[in-house]
Structures are given as C-alpha cells and as structure tokens.
Amino acid sequence: MLSYQHSYHAGNLADVHKHSLLAWMLDYLTRKDKPVSYIETHGGRALYDLNADEALKTGEAAQGIARIKHWFDSDHPYMHSLRQTTEEAGENAYPGSPMIAVQRLRDTDQITIAELHPTEHSALELALPTVTCRRTDGFALGHAMLPPTPRRGLMLIDPSFEIKGDYDTIPGHIKKYARAWNVGTIALWYPVLTSGVHHKMLTTLENDHPDGARYEVSFPPARPGHGMIGSGLFVIRPPFGLAEQAAILKTRFDTLS
C-alpha cells in the first residue's frame, strides 16, 4: 500500500496547478507580521530531478512545467520557488510542496511535514534537514496537531489516493480538522478522474463545508487511457483573492489541447 512515488509525476500539470496556488496562499499568509503554522500530511521527498529516469519515463514534466512555465509572471511566488530551487539544486531540479513551504515561509513560522513511505521520508529529511519531518500517517498527524501553535496557518492534504478508501474517509478527517482548527486554512488536493470516483467525496465536502471553495482545472490525459484529466483543490477558509488567482489559472488551462 506504499508503492506510490511522486518522482514519476513531479512537475506535471497537476503539480503546476497545486503548487502555484499553494505558493500564492503562503505568500498571502506571510504578508502580516505574525507567525503561521504549516502542516502537510503527505509530503513526498520535497526535491525532484526532472532528468531522472522516473520523470523521463512518463514525460509528465515535459507536458507540465516545461511547457507552461511562461504562464507565470517573474514575480509570482511560484516562480520565485522555481528559480530558487534551480539556483540551489541545478537546472533540472523541481520543488515539491514541502520545499515550496520552506522557501516561502519565515524563520518564525512552524513547519511540520508527514511522510509514511520510508524511502520518500529519508529523501525528505535529506532535502529539509532543519524541518520537522515525521515518518507517520499524515491523517493521524493532523488530528494530533490541531489546533497548532501559532493558530494562523495552512494545512495541505495531498494524498496519493493509492488507498481507494481515501475517497470515503477523507471527508470525515477534514470535518474533524475544520472543527478543531476553526481559524486555519485547510486545502485538499484531489485528482479529477474519468471514473468519477472523486464525485461522492466532493459532494460530502461541499455539504459539510458550504463556505468551502472548489477550484478545478482540466487538461488532456498524460497518455492514452490515463484516467486523470484534471486537478482540484478544495479549500476551507480560502485566503482573500485566491478565487481570482484560481480563475486566471483556469483560463490558461482551458487553452490546452
């Protein structure tokens, strides 16, 4: 049940959607001179080589960030992270969400990352030696940590969904998270699938959190028969201005064919 490794998919179209909005949200949260907490339940390895065999095998980065980097202005927080990563780790390096969080947040902010996969966790600790990286179940970590100190902040829930039951259990986790942390921004990434298996989960989330926001983009499948045809974020207590950012991004994804 721990077979998923994001190295095959790093920098793909879903990553561009998720990471660009994440970078913008973190930038927004740090505009105030008050510390924040960042919690990530499924961190991955934080730093990826887009020239590695895994990335080249799928070609998803070539269809993703390599193709559409020009969509973003040079001063966009996502572009700042991309530049910082290549300057520090080489031109083929790509930041995962934990790396983006470290780059966008400040010394006064608290960062906690969970990753259960042993190989990915080791790589995560190597990439981010000064960050609290726990080899544990991310959903359990969320329950244990909330509410965090500082109280302002963001939780990213970014599972691989390799455990099919996640679609059924995630709404229950998030309902408890939102109750325990009534001031935090909680963001769930999910794949948009041809099978439609995500629909029931989203219906439950929207019923439980009528003030939540759903941001989706569509794109062509990475290869014939591939089931993912889009990327989504469901955000509870989204920062002001996120809807506008997401809408701009959606218009750009709509141009893909």
PDB file of C-alpha atoms in Angstrom:
ATOM      1  CA  MET A   1       0.000   0.000   0.000  1.00  0.00           C
ATOM      2  CA  LEU A   2       3.060   2.266  -0.094  1.00  0.00           C
ATOM      3  CA  SER A   3       4.047   1.871  -3.722  1.00  0.00           C
ATOM      4  CA  TYR A   4       3.390   5.448  -4.844  1.00  0.00           C
ATOM      5  CA  GLN A   5       6.412   7.623  -5.556  1.00  0.00           C
ATOM      6  CA  HIS A   6       5.854  11.102  -6.928  1.00  0.00           C
ATOM      7  CA  SER A   7       9.148  11.139  -8.870  1.00  0.00           C
ATOM      8  CA  TYR A   8       7.263   9.762 -11.874  1.00  0.00           C
ATOM      9  CA  HIS A   9       4.831  12.692 -11.835  1.00  0.00           C
ATOM     10  CA  ALA A  10       6.791  15.653 -10.441  1.00  0.00           C
ATOM     11  CA  GLY A  11       6.278  18.872 -12.365  1.00  0.00           C
ATOM     12  CA  ASN A  12       3.216  17.572 -14.188  1.00  0.00           C
ATOM     13  CA  LEU A  13       0.139  19.665 -14.935  1.00  0.00           C
ATOM     14  CA  ALA A  14      -1.485  18.806 -11.609  1.00  0.00           C
ATOM     15  CA  ASP A  15       1.658  19.926  -9.782  1.00  0.00           C
ATOM     16  CA  VAL A  16       1.628  23.252 -11.614  1.00  0.00           C
ATOM     17  CA  HIS A  17      -1.988  23.808 -10.550  1.00  0.00           C
ATOM     18  CA  LYS A  18      -1.461  22.743  -6.937  1.00  0.00           C
ATOM     19  CA  HIS A  19       1.950  24.288  -6.351  1.00  0.00           C
ATOM     20  CA  SER A  20       1.232  27.652  -7.934  1.00  0.00           C
ATOM     21  CA  LEU A  21      -1.874  28.135  -5.780  1.00  0.00           C
ATOM     22  CA  LEU A  22      -0.045  26.857  -2.692  1.00  0.00           C
ATOM     23  CA  ALA A  23       2.818  29.307  -3.236  1.00  0.00           C
ATOM     24  CA  TRP A  24       0.311  32.145  -3.636  1.00  0.00           C
ATOM     25  CA  MET A  25      -1.536  31.192  -0.419  1.00  0.00           C
ATOM     26  CA  LEU A  26       1.685  31.028   1.577  1.00  0.00           C
ATOM     27  CA  ASP A  27       2.736  34.396   0.209  1.00  0.00           C
ATOM     28  CA  TYR A  28      -0.623  35.829   1.271  1.00  0.00           C
ATOM     29  CA  LEU A  29      -0.340  34.405   4.789  1.00  0.00           C
ATOM     30  CA  THR A  30       3.107  35.904   5.299  1.00  0.00           C
ATOM     31  CA  ARG A  31       2.079  39.434   4.351  1.00  0.00           C
ATOM     32  CA  LYS A  32       1.190  40.004   8.003  1.00  0.00           C
ATOM     33  CA  ASP A  33       3.977  40.194  10.534  1.00  0.00           C
ATOM     34  CA  LYS A  34       2.508  37.307  12.529  1.00  0.00           C
ATOM     35  CA  PRO A  35       3.826  33.725  12.599  1.00  0.00           C
ATOM     36  CA  VAL A  36       1.941  30.882  10.933  1.00  0.00           C
ATOM     37  CA  SER A  37       1.799  27.106  11.168  1.00  0.00           C
ATOM     38  CA  TYR A  38       2.159  24.937   8.071  1.00  0.00           C
ATOM     39  CA  ILE A  39       1.192  21.277   8.262  1.00  0.00           C
ATOM     40  CA  GLU A  40       1.437  18.831   5.374  1.00  0.00           C
ATOM     41  CA  THR A  41       0.042  15.331   5.698  1.00  0.00           C
ATOM     42  CA  HIS A  42       1.674  13.611   2.698  1.00  0.00           C
ATOM     43  CA  GLY A  43       4.932  15.388   1.920  1.00  0.00           C
ATOM     44  CA  GLY A  44       6.821  13.246  -0.585  1.00  0.00           C
ATOM     45  CA  ARG A  45      10.522  13.889  -0.993  1.00  0.00           C
ATOM     46  CA  ALA A  46      10.425  17.711  -1.361  1.00  0.00           C
ATOM     47  CA  LEU A  47      13.022  17.859  -4.145  1.00  0.00           C
ATOM     48  CA  TYR A  48      12.803  16.167  -7.535  1.00  0.00           C
ATOM     49  CA  ASP A  49      15.113  15.670 -10.503  1.00  0.00           C
ATOM     50  CA  LEU A  50      13.167  16.168 -13.718  1.00  0.00           C
ATOM     51  CA  ASN A  51      16.002  14.493 -15.620  1.00  0.00           C
ATOM     52  CA  ALA A  52      15.737  11.309 -13.555  1.00  0.00           C
ATOM     53  CA  ASP A  53      14.702   8.077 -15.237  1.00  0.00           C
ATOM     54  CA  GLU A  54      11.322   8.128 -13.485  1.00  0.00           C
ATOM     55  CA  ALA A  55      10.407  11.579 -14.797  1.00  0.00           C
ATOM     56  CA  LEU A  56      11.685  10.856 -18.280  1.00  0.00           C
ATOM     57  CA  LYS A  57       9.774   7.587 -18.401  1.00  0.00           C
ATOM     58  CA  THR A  58       6.367   9.259 -18.043  1.00  0.00           C
ATOM     59  CA  GLY A  59       7.214  12.561 -19.764  1.00  0.00           C
ATOM     60  CA  GLU A  60       4.744  14.319 -17.480  1.00  0.00           C
ATOM     61  CA  ALA A  61       7.118  17.134 -16.525  1.00  0.00           C
ATOM     62  CA  ALA A  62       7.749  17.826 -20.217  1.00  0.00           C
ATOM     63  CA  GLN A  63       3.984  18.171 -20.685  1.00  0.00           C
ATOM     64  CA  GLY A  64       3.724  20.200 -17.491  1.00  0.00           C
ATOM     65  CA  ILE A  65       6.103  22.789 -16.074  1.00  0.00           C
ATOM     66  CA  ALA A  66       8.498  22.654 -19.020  1.00  0.00           C
ATOM     67  CA  ARG A  67       5.642  23.513 -21.364  1.00  0.00           C
ATOM     68  CA  ILE A  68       3.718  26.149 -19.423  1.00  0.00           C
ATOM     69  CA  LYS A  69       6.203  27.928 -17.171  1.00  0.00           C
ATOM     70  CA  HIS A  70       5.663  31.074 -19.257  1.00  0.00           C
ATOM     71  CA  TRP A  71       2.137  31.368 -17.843  1.00  0.00           C
ATOM     72  CA  PHE A  72       3.521  32.951 -14.672  1.00  0.00           C
ATOM     73  CA  ASP A  73       4.974  36.417 -14.203  1.00  0.00           C
ATOM     74  CA  SER A  74       8.521  36.548 -12.897  1.00  0.00           C
ATOM     75  CA  ASP A  75       7.332  37.954  -9.553  1.00  0.00           C
ATOM     76  CA  HIS A  76       4.773  35.195  -8.916  1.00  0.00           C
ATOM     77  CA  PRO A  77       5.611  33.311  -5.677  1.00  0.00           C
ATOM     78  CA  TYR A  78       5.677  30.031  -7.611  1.00  0.00           C
ATOM     79  CA  MET A  79       8.292  31.418  -9.984  1.00  0.00           C
ATOM     80  CA  HIS A  80      10.365  32.578  -7.018  1.00  0.00           C
ATOM     81  CA  SER A  81      10.397  28.986  -5.741  1.00  0.00           C
ATOM     82  CA  LEU A  82      11.248  27.535  -9.144  1.00  0.00           C
ATOM     83  CA  ARG A  83      14.178  29.931  -9.533  1.00  0.00           C
ATOM     84  CA  GLN A  84      15.459  29.346  -6.009  1.00  0.00           C
ATOM     85  CA  THR A  85      15.315  25.587  -6.492  1.00  0.00           C
ATOM     86  CA  THR A  86      17.231  25.555  -9.760  1.00  0.00           C
ATOM     87  CA  GLU A  87      19.796  28.017  -8.400  1.00  0.00           C
ATOM     88  CA  GLU A  88      20.442  25.813  -5.378  1.00  0.00           C
ATOM     89  CA  ALA A  89      19.966  22.311  -6.792  1.00  0.00           C
ATOM     90  CA  GLY A  90      20.518  22.549 -10.561  1.00  0.00           C
ATOM     91  CA  GLU A  91      18.533  23.368 -13.677  1.00  0.00           C
ATOM     92  CA  ASN A  92      16.619  20.071 -13.656  1.00  0.00           C
ATOM     93  CA  ALA A  93      15.504  20.374 -10.025  1.00  0.00           C
ATOM     94  CA  TYR A  94      11.824  20.837  -9.136  1.00  0.00           C
ATOM     95  CA  PRO A  95      10.397  21.714  -5.697  1.00  0.00           C
ATOM     96  CA  GLY A  96       7.705  19.631  -4.071  1.00  0.00           C
ATOM     97  CA  SER A  97       5.205  21.304  -1.779  1.00  0.00           C
ATOM     98  CA  PRO A  98       7.350  20.937   1.392  1.00  0.00           C
ATOM     99  CA  MET A  99      10.216  22.726  -0.349  1.00  0.00           C
ATOM    100  CA  ILE A 100       7.894  25.484  -1.543  1.00  0.00           C
ATOM    101  CA  ALA A 101       6.668  25.909   2.029  1.00  0.00           C
ATOM    102  CA  VAL A 102      10.211  26.222   3.378  1.00  0.00           C
ATOM    103  CA  GLN A 103      11.099  28.744   0.683  1.00  0.00           C
ATOM    104  CA  ARG A 104       8.002  30.893   1.129  1.00  0.00           C
ATOM    105  CA  LEU A 105       7.780  30.844   4.921  1.00  0.00           C
ATOM    106  CA  ARG A 106       9.937  32.572   7.537  1.00  0.00           C
ATOM    107  CA  ASP A 107      12.110  31.522  10.464  1.00  0.00           C
ATOM    108  CA  THR A 108       9.324  32.469  12.868  1.00  0.00           C
ATOM    109  CA  ASP A 109       6.847  30.091  11.197  1.00  0.00           C
ATOM    110  CA  GLN A 110       6.325  26.467  12.260  1.00  0.00           C
ATOM    111  CA  ILE A 111       6.527  23.707   9.612  1.00  0.00           C
ATOM    112  CA  THR A 112       5.624  20.055  10.182  1.00  0.00           C
ATOM    113  CA  ILE A 113       5.638  17.510   7.353  1.00  0.00           C
ATOM    114  CA  ALA A 114       4.427  13.900   7.486  1.00  0.00           C
ATOM    115  CA  GLU A 115       5.512  11.172   5.055  1.00  0.00           C
ATOM    116  CA  LEU A 116       4.933   7.464   5.716  1.00  0.00           C
ATOM    117  CA  HIS A 117       6.852   5.929   2.783  1.00  0.00           C
ATOM    118  CA  PRO A 118      10.326   5.030   4.162  1.00  0.00           C
ATOM    119  CA  THR A 119      12.318   5.931   1.042  1.00  0.00           C
ATOM    120  CA  GLU A 120      10.423   9.160   0.475  1.00  0.00           C
ATOM    121  CA  HIS A 121      10.750  10.097   4.132  1.00  0.00           C
ATOM    122  CA  SER A 122      14.518   9.604   4.042  1.00  0.00           C
ATOM    123  CA  ALA A 123      14.764  11.813   0.966  1.00  0.00           C
ATOM    124  CA  LEU A 124      12.512  14.391   2.638  1.00  0.00           C
ATOM    125  CA  GLU A 125      14.771  14.596   5.688  1.00  0.00           C
ATOM    126  CA  LEU A 126      17.821  14.874   3.456  1.00  0.00           C
ATOM    127  CA  ALA A 127      16.301  17.726   1.460  1.00  0.00           C
ATOM    128  CA  LEU A 128      14.971  19.597   4.513  1.00  0.00           C
ATOM    129  CA  PRO A 129      17.331  18.860   7.425  1.00  0.00           C
ATOM    130  CA  THR A 130      16.104  21.749   9.580  1.00  0.00           C
ATOM    131  CA  VAL A 131      12.377  20.932   9.274  1.00  0.00           C
ATOM    132  CA  THR A 132      10.270  18.624  11.444  1.00  0.00           C
ATOM    133  CA  CYS A 133       9.656  15.650   9.114  1.00  0.00           C
ATOM    134  CA  ARG A 134       7.765  12.796  10.732  1.00  0.00           C
ATOM    135  CA  ARG A 135       7.523   9.284   9.367  1.00  0.00           C
ATOM    136  CA  THR A 136       3.923   8.729  10.323  1.00  0.00           C
ATOM    137  CA  ASP A 137       0.398   8.527   8.970  1.00  0.00           C
ATOM    138  CA  GLY A 138      -0.468  12.013   7.816  1.00  0.00           C
ATOM    139  CA  PHE A 139      -4.132  11.895   8.746  1.00  0.00           C
ATOM    140  CA  ALA A 140      -3.242  10.845  12.298  1.00  0.00           C
ATOM    141  CA  LEU A 141      -0.695  13.664  12.469  1.00  0.00           C
ATOM    142  CA  GLY A 142      -3.384  16.161  11.576  1.00  0.00           C
ATOM    143  CA  HIS A 143      -5.650  15.004  14.385  1.00  0.00           C
ATOM    144  CA  ALA A 144      -2.778  15.069  16.882  1.00  0.00           C
ATOM    145  CA  MET A 145      -1.547  18.563  15.985  1.00  0.00           C
ATOM    146  CA  LEU A 146      -4.745  20.569  15.733  1.00  0.00           C
ATOM    147  CA  PRO A 147      -5.131  23.266  16.793  1.00  0.00           C
ATOM    148  CA  PRO A 148      -1.488  24.184  16.242  1.00  0.00           C
ATOM    149  CA  THR A 149       0.622  26.963  17.677  1.00  0.00           C
ATOM    150  CA  PRO A 150       0.682  29.524  16.087  1.00  0.00           C
ATOM    151  CA  ARG A 151      -3.051  29.418  15.373  1.00  0.00           C
ATOM    152  CA  ARG A 152      -2.852  31.152  11.965  1.00  0.00           C
ATOM    153  CA  GLY A 153      -1.800  28.912   9.128  1.00  0.00           C
ATOM    154  CA  LEU A 154      -2.470  26.327   6.471  1.00  0.00           C
ATOM    155  CA  MET A 155      -2.754  22.563   6.236  1.00  0.00           C
ATOM    156  CA  LEU A 156      -2.172  20.840   2.889  1.00  0.00           C
ATOM    157  CA  ILE A 157      -3.668  17.376   2.472  1.00  0.00           C
ATOM    158  CA  ASP A 158      -2.146  15.834  -0.640  1.00  0.00           C
ATOM    159  CA  PRO A 159      -2.565  12.043  -0.566  1.00  0.00           C
ATOM    160  CA  SER A 160      -1.711   9.778  -3.465  1.00  0.00           C
ATOM    161  CA  PHE A 161      -5.157   8.164  -3.290  1.00  0.00           C
ATOM    162  CA  GLU A 162      -3.477   4.796  -3.850  1.00  0.00           C
ATOM    163  CA  ILE A 163      -5.668   3.615  -0.969  1.00  0.00           C
ATOM    164  CA  LYS A 164      -9.070   3.717  -2.665  1.00  0.00           C
ATOM    165  CA  GLY A 165     -10.843   4.040   0.667  1.00  0.00           C
ATOM    166  CA  ASP A 166      -9.361   7.534   0.993  1.00  0.00           C
ATOM    167  CA  TYR A 167     -12.222   8.927  -1.067  1.00  0.00           C
ATOM    168  CA  ASP A 168     -14.650   7.705   1.606  1.00  0.00           C
ATOM    169  CA  THR A 169     -12.646   8.556   4.722  1.00  0.00           C
ATOM    170  CA  ILE A 170     -11.153  11.947   3.832  1.00  0.00           C
ATOM    171  CA  PRO A 171     -14.354  13.966   4.397  1.00  0.00           C
ATOM    172  CA  GLY A 172     -14.551  12.639   7.954  1.00  0.00           C
ATOM    173  CA  HIS A 173     -10.967  13.620   8.672  1.00  0.00           C
ATOM    174  CA  ILE A 174     -11.469  17.090   7.250  1.00  0.00           C
ATOM    175  CA  LYS A 175     -14.703  17.648   9.173  1.00  0.00           C
ATOM    176  CA  LYS A 176     -12.819  16.997  12.421  1.00  0.00           C
ATOM    177  CA  TYR A 177      -9.855  19.123  11.315  1.00  0.00           C
ATOM    178  CA  ALA A 178     -12.086  22.085  10.495  1.00  0.00           C
ATOM    179  CA  ARG A 179     -13.835  21.818  13.857  1.00  0.00           C
ATOM    180  CA  ALA A 180     -10.573  21.553  15.804  1.00  0.00           C
ATOM    181  CA  TRP A 181      -8.862  24.364  13.882  1.00  0.00           C
ATOM    182  CA  ASN A 182     -11.557  26.948  13.325  1.00  0.00           C
ATOM    183  CA  VAL A 183      -9.230  29.666  12.018  1.00  0.00           C
ATOM    184  CA  GLY A 184      -6.904  27.646   9.782  1.00  0.00           C
ATOM    185  CA  THR A 185      -6.959  27.270   6.017  1.00  0.00           C
ATOM    186  CA  ILE A 186      -7.350  23.594   5.074  1.00  0.00           C
ATOM    187  CA  ALA A 187      -6.621  22.636   1.460  1.00  0.00           C
ATOM    188  CA  LEU A 188      -7.223  19.198  -0.058  1.00  0.00           C
ATOM    189  CA  TRP A 189      -5.709  18.300  -3.413  1.00  0.00           C
ATOM    190  CA  TYR A 190      -7.549  15.641  -5.427  1.00  0.00           C
ATOM    191  CA  PRO A 191      -7.343  14.229  -8.964  1.00  0.00           C
ATOM    192  CA  VAL A 192     -10.152  14.764 -11.437  1.00  0.00           C
ATOM    193  CA  LEU A 193     -10.734  11.294 -12.878  1.00  0.00           C
ATOM    194  CA  THR A 194     -12.596   9.848 -15.825  1.00  0.00           C
ATOM    195  CA  SER A 195     -14.029   7.216 -13.466  1.00  0.00           C
ATOM    196  CA  GLY A 196     -15.769   9.893 -11.418  1.00  0.00           C
ATOM    197  CA  VAL A 197     -14.758   8.217  -8.155  1.00  0.00           C
ATOM    198  CA  HIS A 198     -13.990  11.629  -6.626  1.00  0.00           C
ATOM    199  CA  HIS A 199     -17.524  12.980  -7.086  1.00  0.00           C
ATOM    200  CA  LYS A 200     -19.072  11.472  -3.946  1.00  0.00           C
ATOM    201  CA  MET A 201     -16.192  12.778  -1.815  1.00  0.00           C
ATOM    202  CA  LEU A 202     -16.672  16.304  -3.143  1.00  0.00           C
ATOM    203  CA  THR A 203     -20.430  16.203  -2.603  1.00  0.00           C
ATOM    204  CA  THR A 204     -19.848  15.292   1.035  1.00  0.00           C
ATOM    205  CA  LEU A 205     -17.214  18.017   1.448  1.00  0.00           C
ATOM    206  CA  GLU A 206     -19.493  20.657  -0.056  1.00  0.00           C
ATOM    207  CA  ASN A 207     -22.366  19.582   2.198  1.00  0.00           C
ATOM    208  CA  ASP A 208     -20.139  19.624   5.288  1.00  0.00           C
ATOM    209  CA  HIS A 209     -18.450  22.918   4.406  1.00  0.00           C
ATOM    210  CA  PRO A 210     -20.860  25.098   2.415  1.00  0.00           C
ATOM    211  CA  ASP A 211     -18.435  28.031   2.669  1.00  0.00           C
ATOM    212  CA  GLY A 212     -15.571  25.982   1.217  1.00  0.00           C
ATOM    213  CA  ALA A 213     -14.283  26.679  -2.275  1.00  0.00           C
ATOM    214  CA  ARG A 214     -13.618  24.219  -5.078  1.00  0.00           C
ATOM    215  CA  TYR A 215     -11.014  25.078  -7.699  1.00  0.00           C
ATOM    216  CA  GLU A 216     -10.619  22.702 -10.639  1.00  0.00           C
ATOM    217  CA  VAL A 217      -8.777  22.703 -13.937  1.00  0.00           C
ATOM    218  CA  SER A 218      -8.958  20.264 -16.818  1.00  0.00           C
ATOM    219  CA  PHE A 219      -6.195  19.027 -19.086  1.00  0.00           C
ATOM    220  CA  PRO A 220      -5.581  16.237 -21.603  1.00  0.00           C
ATOM    221  CA  PRO A 221      -4.577  12.830 -20.198  1.00  0.00           C
ATOM    222  CA  ALA A 222      -0.828  12.337 -19.879  1.00  0.00           C
ATOM    223  CA  ARG A 223      -1.046   9.359 -22.237  1.00  0.00           C
ATOM    224  CA  PRO A 224      -3.814   7.374 -23.964  1.00  0.00           C
ATOM    225  CA  GLY A 225      -6.023   5.682 -21.422  1.00  0.00           C
ATOM    226  CA  HIS A 226      -4.671   7.642 -18.463  1.00  0.00           C
ATOM    227  CA  GLY A 227      -7.504   8.307 -16.032  1.00  0.00           C
ATOM    228  CA  MET A 228      -6.523  11.713 -14.632  1.00  0.00           C
ATOM    229  CA  ILE A 229      -7.928  14.567 -16.705  1.00  0.00           C
ATOM    230  CA  GLY A 230      -7.727  17.402 -14.220  1.00  0.00           C
ATOM    231  CA  SER A 231      -6.642  18.695 -10.851  1.00  0.00           C
ATOM    232  CA  GLY A 232      -8.641  20.092  -7.978  1.00  0.00           C
ATOM    233  CA  LEU A 233      -8.236  21.910  -4.680  1.00  0.00           C
ATOM    234  CA  PHE A 234     -10.999  22.049  -2.096  1.00  0.00           C
ATOM    235  CA  VAL A 235     -10.170  24.854   0.329  1.00  0.00           C
ATOM    236  CA  ILE A 236     -11.807  25.649   3.649  1.00  0.00           C
ATOM    237  CA  ARG A 237     -11.388  29.297   4.656  1.00  0.00           C
ATOM    238  CA  PRO A 238      -9.538  30.280   1.459  1.00  0.00           C
ATOM    239  CA  PRO A 239      -7.426  33.438   1.653  1.00  0.00           C
ATOM    240  CA  PHE A 240      -8.915  36.573   0.132  1.00  0.00           C
ATOM    241  CA  GLY A 241      -8.017  36.771  -3.556  1.00  0.00           C
ATOM    242  CA  LEU A 242      -7.472  33.051  -4.084  1.00  0.00           C
ATOM    243  CA  ALA A 243     -10.622  32.716  -6.183  1.00  0.00           C
ATOM    244  CA  GLU A 244      -9.308  35.338  -8.606  1.00  0.00           C
ATOM    245  CA  GLN A 245      -5.921  33.622  -8.850  1.00  0.00           C
ATOM    246  CA  ALA A 246      -7.574  30.256  -9.451  1.00  0.00           C
ATOM    247  CA  ALA A 247      -9.847  31.701 -12.132  1.00  0.00           C
ATOM    248  CA  ILE A 248      -6.904  33.218 -14.016  1.00  0.00           C
ATOM    249  CA  LEU A 249      -5.105  29.891 -13.889  1.00  0.00           C
ATOM    250  CA  LYS A 250      -8.186  28.042 -15.119  1.00  0.00           C
ATOM    251  CA  THR A 251      -8.423  30.229 -18.225  1.00  0.00           C
ATOM    252  CA  ARG A 252      -4.860  29.223 -19.084  1.00  0.00           C
ATOM    253  CA  PHE A 253      -5.522  25.533 -18.561  1.00  0.00           C
ATOM    254  CA  ASP A 254      -8.562  25.875 -20.815  1.00  0.00           C
ATOM    255  CA  THR A 255      -6.208  26.660 -23.710  1.00  0.00           C
ATOM    256  CA  LEU A 256      -4.500  23.245 -23.515  1.00  0.00           C
ATOM    257  CA  SER A 257      -5.377  20.619 -26.050  1.00  0.00           C
TER     258      SER A 257
END
